[in-house]
mmCIF file of C-alpha atoms and ligand atoms in Angstrom:
data_model
loop_
_atom_site.group_PDB
_atom_site.id
_atom_site.type_symbol
_atom_site.label_atom_id
_atom_site.label_comp_id
_atom_site.label_asym_id
_atom_site.label_seq_id
_atom_site.Cartn_x
_atom_site.Cartn_y
_atom_site.Cartn_z
ATOM 1 C CA UNK A 16 271.551 60.271 112.071
ATOM 2 C CA UNK A 17 271.509 56.611 111.159
ATOM 3 C CA UNK A 18 273.785 55.812 108.233
ATOM 4 C CA UNK A 19 273.031 51.974 108.166
ATOM 5 C CA UNK A 20 271.218 50.322 105.303
ATOM 6 C CA UNK A 21 269.288 47.117 105.740
ATOM 7 C CA UNK A 22 269.911 44.272 103.337
ATOM 8 C CA UNK A 23 267.476 41.826 101.814
ATOM 9 C CA UNK A 24 265.384 39.368 103.907
ATOM 10 C CA UNK A 25 267.539 36.401 104.788
ATOM 11 C CA UNK A 26 264.980 34.342 106.933
ATOM 12 C CA UNK A 27 261.221 34.943 107.050
ATOM 13 C CA UNK A 28 258.946 34.878 110.089
ATOM 14 C CA UNK A 29 257.259 31.787 108.633
ATOM 15 C CA UNK A 30 260.538 29.907 108.474
ATOM 16 C CA UNK A 31 261.349 30.903 112.085
ATOM 17 C CA UNK A 32 257.878 29.759 113.317
ATOM 18 C CA UNK A 33 258.279 26.482 111.546
ATOM 19 C CA UNK A 34 261.735 25.982 113.080
ATOM 20 C CA UNK A 35 260.390 26.786 116.565
ATOM 21 C CA UNK A 36 257.803 23.972 116.069
ATOM 22 C CA UNK A 37 260.517 21.456 115.100
ATOM 23 C CA UNK A 38 262.925 22.356 117.878
ATOM 24 C CA UNK A 39 260.114 22.645 120.436
ATOM 25 C CA UNK A 40 259.005 19.044 119.554
ATOM 26 C CA UNK A 41 262.561 17.768 119.844
ATOM 27 C CA UNK A 42 263.038 19.408 123.291
ATOM 28 C CA UNK A 43 259.587 18.075 124.406
ATOM 29 C CA UNK A 44 260.665 14.565 123.492
ATOM 30 C CA UNK A 45 264.253 14.783 124.811
ATOM 31 C CA UNK A 46 263.221 16.151 128.223
ATOM 32 C CA UNK A 47 260.095 13.952 128.645
ATOM 33 C CA UNK A 48 259.222 13.576 132.399
ATOM 34 C CA UNK A 49 261.620 16.337 133.439
ATOM 35 C CA UNK A 50 261.123 19.807 134.781
ATOM 36 C CA UNK A 51 263.008 22.383 132.797
ATOM 37 C CA UNK A 52 263.975 26.049 133.275
ATOM 38 C CA UNK A 53 264.283 28.001 130.093
ATOM 39 C CA UNK A 54 266.585 30.948 130.522
ATOM 40 C CA UNK A 55 266.302 33.686 127.872
ATOM 41 C CA UNK A 56 269.239 35.971 127.373
ATOM 42 C CA UNK A 57 267.956 39.623 127.128
ATOM 43 C CA UNK A 58 267.236 41.276 125.072
ATOM 44 C CA UNK A 59 267.813 39.470 121.703
ATOM 45 C CA UNK A 60 266.272 36.201 122.591
ATOM 46 C CA UNK A 61 262.767 37.328 123.478
ATOM 47 C CA UNK A 62 261.058 36.895 120.132
ATOM 48 C CA UNK A 63 262.528 33.435 119.502
ATOM 49 C CA UNK A 64 261.910 32.306 123.079
ATOM 50 C CA UNK A 65 258.285 33.342 122.836
ATOM 51 C CA UNK A 66 257.850 31.270 119.641
ATOM 52 C CA UNK A 67 259.816 28.300 121.159
ATOM 53 C CA UNK A 68 258.083 27.946 124.494
ATOM 54 C CA UNK A 69 254.643 27.670 122.905
ATOM 55 C CA UNK A 70 255.790 24.534 121.267
ATOM 56 C CA UNK A 71 257.092 22.878 124.453
ATOM 57 C CA UNK A 72 254.706 20.416 126.111
ATOM 58 C CA UNK A 73 256.552 20.054 129.404
ATOM 59 C CA UNK A 74 256.271 21.242 132.953
ATOM 60 C CA UNK A 75 258.474 24.310 132.697
ATOM 61 C CA UNK A 76 259.364 27.776 134.118
ATOM 62 C CA UNK A 77 261.193 30.585 132.475
ATOM 63 C CA UNK A 78 263.707 33.164 133.711
ATOM 64 C CA UNK A 79 265.931 35.772 132.048
ATOM 65 C CA UNK A 80 269.501 37.003 132.347
ATOM 66 C CA UNK A 81 270.988 39.984 130.853
ATOM 67 C CA UNK A 82 274.732 40.079 129.958
ATOM 68 C CA UNK A 83 276.814 42.327 127.937
ATOM 69 C CA UNK A 84 280.083 42.196 126.086
ATOM 70 C CA UNK A 85 279.305 44.257 123.041
ATOM 71 C CA UNK A 86 278.245 47.791 123.903
ATOM 72 C CA UNK A 87 277.591 49.699 120.677
ATOM 73 C CA UNK A 88 280.383 48.005 118.734
ATOM 74 C CA UNK A 89 279.942 45.185 116.202
ATOM 75 C CA UNK A 90 282.584 42.805 117.702
ATOM 76 C CA UNK A 91 282.720 41.164 121.064
ATOM 77 C CA UNK A 92 284.995 42.713 123.690
ATOM 78 C CA UNK A 93 285.693 39.123 124.983
ATOM 79 C CA UNK A 94 284.524 40.171 128.560
ATOM 80 C CA UNK A 95 281.155 39.066 129.799
ATOM 81 C CA UNK A 96 279.338 41.079 132.448
ATOM 82 C CA UNK A 97 276.120 40.060 134.231
ATOM 83 C CA UNK A 98 273.627 42.937 134.253
ATOM 84 C CA UNK A 99 270.598 40.983 135.480
ATOM 85 C CA UNK A 100 271.082 37.704 137.351
ATOM 86 C CA UNK A 101 268.755 34.696 137.629
ATOM 87 C CA UNK A 102 265.799 34.924 140.076
ATOM 88 C CA UNK A 103 265.358 31.095 139.992
ATOM 89 C CA UNK A 104 267.202 28.452 141.976
ATOM 90 C CA UNK A 105 268.418 26.165 139.175
ATOM 91 C CA UNK A 106 270.185 23.660 141.504
ATOM 92 C CA UNK A 107 269.505 20.089 140.217
ATOM 93 C CA UNK A 108 267.387 21.340 137.344
ATOM 94 C CA UNK A 109 267.781 20.987 133.512
ATOM 95 C CA UNK A 110 268.379 24.468 132.025
ATOM 96 C CA UNK A 111 267.966 25.362 128.407
ATOM 97 C CA UNK A 112 269.628 28.664 127.545
ATOM 98 C CA UNK A 113 267.952 30.554 124.788
ATOM 99 C CA UNK A 114 270.074 32.946 122.809
ATOM 100 C CA UNK A 115 269.619 34.926 119.613
ATOM 101 C CA UNK A 116 272.974 34.211 118.005
ATOM 102 C CA UNK A 117 276.275 32.405 118.632
ATOM 103 C CA UNK A 118 279.139 34.394 117.270
ATOM 104 C CA UNK A 119 282.571 34.182 119.026
ATOM 105 C CA UNK A 120 281.058 31.723 121.507
ATOM 106 C CA UNK A 121 282.424 33.875 124.449
ATOM 107 C CA UNK A 122 278.992 34.660 125.892
ATOM 108 C CA UNK A 123 277.685 31.081 125.889
ATOM 109 C CA UNK A 124 280.883 29.588 127.027
ATOM 110 C CA UNK A 125 280.819 31.894 130.057
ATOM 111 C CA UNK A 126 277.073 31.232 130.627
ATOM 112 C CA UNK A 127 277.384 27.462 130.461
ATOM 113 C CA UNK A 128 280.086 27.570 133.127
ATOM 114 C CA UNK A 129 278.046 29.900 135.221
ATOM 115 C CA UNK A 130 274.988 27.613 135.211
ATOM 116 C CA UNK A 131 277.127 24.612 136.026
ATOM 117 C CA UNK A 132 278.608 26.485 138.925
ATOM 118 C CA UNK A 133 275.095 27.232 140.147
ATOM 119 C CA UNK A 134 274.361 23.539 140.299
ATOM 120 C CA UNK A 135 272.328 22.851 137.139
ATOM 121 C CA UNK A 136 271.928 19.217 136.306
ATOM 122 C CA UNK A 137 272.073 19.580 132.611
ATOM 123 C CA UNK A 138 272.780 22.782 130.622
ATOM 124 C CA UNK A 139 271.599 22.840 126.946
ATOM 125 C CA UNK A 140 271.893 25.722 124.472
ATOM 126 C CA UNK A 141 269.310 26.641 121.933
ATOM 127 C CA UNK A 142 270.107 29.494 119.590
ATOM 128 C CA UNK A 143 268.074 30.986 116.847
ATOM 129 C CA UNK A 144 271.223 31.644 114.785
ATOM 130 C CA UNK A 145 274.706 30.346 114.512
ATOM 131 C CA UNK A 146 277.559 32.270 112.873
ATOM 132 C CA UNK A 147 280.367 29.663 112.777
ATOM 133 C CA UNK A 148 282.854 32.023 111.013
ATOM 134 C CA UNK A 149 282.959 34.247 114.075
ATOM 135 C CA UNK A 150 283.912 31.436 116.475
ATOM 136 C CA UNK A 151 286.853 32.027 118.922
ATOM 137 C CA UNK A 152 285.828 29.402 121.465
ATOM 138 C CA UNK A 153 284.742 25.959 120.478
ATOM 139 C CA UNK A 154 281.346 25.396 121.971
ATOM 140 C CA UNK A 155 278.625 22.811 121.521
ATOM 141 C CA UNK A 156 275.275 24.313 120.553
ATOM 142 C CA UNK A 157 272.593 21.736 121.061
ATOM 143 C CA UNK A 158 269.811 23.273 119.146
ATOM 144 C CA UNK A 159 270.372 25.669 116.185
ATOM 145 C CA UNK A 160 267.657 27.301 114.210
ATOM 146 C CA UNK A 161 269.662 28.562 111.150
ATOM 147 C CA UNK A 162 273.351 29.036 110.259
ATOM 148 C CA UNK A 163 274.203 32.424 108.819
ATOM 149 C CA UNK A 164 277.309 33.728 107.037
ATOM 150 C CA UNK A 165 279.698 36.345 108.522
ATOM 151 C CA UNK A 166 277.516 39.391 108.328
ATOM 152 C CA UNK A 167 276.163 41.701 110.919
ATOM 153 C CA UNK A 168 272.646 40.352 111.464
ATOM 154 C CA UNK A 169 269.655 42.383 112.657
ATOM 155 C CA UNK A 170 265.930 41.777 113.197
ATOM 156 C CA UNK A 171 263.723 39.330 114.991
ATOM 157 C CA UNK A 172 265.228 40.431 118.306
ATOM 158 C CA UNK A 173 268.736 41.098 117.109
ATOM 159 C CA UNK A 174 269.871 44.682 117.293
ATOM 160 C CA UNK A 175 272.484 47.127 116.155
ATOM 161 C CA UNK A 176 272.893 49.683 118.949
ATOM 162 C CA UNK A 177 269.475 48.647 120.189
ATOM 163 C CA UNK A 178 267.663 49.180 116.962
ATOM 164 C CA UNK A 179 265.998 46.821 114.460
ATOM 165 C CA UNK A 180 264.851 44.300 117.116
ATOM 166 C CA UNK A 181 261.297 44.767 115.974
ATOM 167 C CA UNK A 182 261.848 43.625 112.382
ATOM 168 C CA UNK A 183 259.665 40.468 111.863
ATOM 169 C CA UNK A 184 262.476 38.784 109.849
ATOM 170 C CA UNK A 185 266.168 38.261 109.828
ATOM 171 C CA UNK A 186 268.286 40.595 107.653
ATOM 172 C CA UNK A 187 271.748 42.181 107.804
ATOM 173 C CA UNK A 188 273.411 45.542 107.720
ATOM 174 C CA UNK A 189 275.028 46.565 104.595
ATOM 175 C CA UNK A 190 278.753 47.560 104.999
HETATM 176 P P1 IMP B 216 279.447 36.093 121.167
HETATM 177 O O1 IMP B 216 279.710 36.108 122.655
HETATM 178 O O2 IMP B 216 280.463 36.619 120.357
HETATM 179 O O3 IMP B 216 279.059 34.645 120.718
HETATM 180 O O4 IMP B 216 278.220 37.027 120.870
HETATM 181 C C1 IMP B 216 276.971 36.774 121.459
HETATM 182 C C2 IMP B 216 276.190 38.055 121.409
HETATM 183 O O5 IMP B 216 276.676 39.068 120.526
HETATM 184 C C3 IMP B 216 274.775 37.747 120.973
HETATM 185 O O6 IMP B 216 273.969 37.414 122.059
HETATM 186 C C4 IMP B 216 274.413 39.032 120.304
HETATM 187 O O7 IMP B 216 273.867 39.904 121.244
HETATM 188 C C5 IMP B 216 275.730 39.614 119.793
HETATM 189 N N1 IMP B 216 275.912 39.438 118.401
HETATM 190 C C6 IMP B 216 276.830 38.633 117.821
HETATM 191 N N2 IMP B 216 276.784 38.692 116.483
HETATM 192 C C7 IMP B 216 275.692 39.542 116.206
HETATM 193 C C8 IMP B 216 275.116 39.958 114.952
HETATM 194 O O8 IMP B 216 275.499 39.642 113.829
HETATM 195 N N3 IMP B 216 274.140 40.861 115.130
HETATM 196 C C9 IMP B 216 273.641 41.219 116.276
HETATM 197 N N4 IMP B 216 274.111 40.899 117.431
HETATM 198 C C10 IMP B 216 275.242 39.984 117.404
HETATM 199 MG MG1 MG B 217 272.403 39.452 122.601
#
């Protein structure tokens, strides 16, 4: 059975929606007159991306990628594998990668390089959460919703072994 216990609420849905408004406005202003492609990283980013894109007043398209490095474990294996590639030609376009959390930085470091190699003009990163204590690769995250401490976070798209993604708030697993 499931032996994990959920902690207290760290970030509420209301706080996330407010943050999506703020960051959506910033992106709208910073990319004025440009066409952007927003690429969500499945599956954790879907709730955050849905909130964010409603607040972007630009000509834009969306796409998704699925990558894995975790499996059922709580720490990154350090190896990134593409399980679902882009369907969009991003050559010459401005790409905003939407992620749920930056932990070691391995995934986003790999993805940034991948988008550059596919000819993107600009690659920006927007992550709902940032866990700086987990960092193994120094990476610039352009838009961060919230910074969290070094716990295993679940909810609002984030999972442990595919569970808890449906929680309408951010919480953590008790050790
Ligand atoms: P990184 O490559 O170590 O930065 O990890 C990025 C991916 O690991 C994220 O997209 C998440 O899927 C997963 N991840 C990292 N930390 C957590 C966490 O605390 N809870 C749930 N998933 C996490
Ligand atoms: Mg993920």
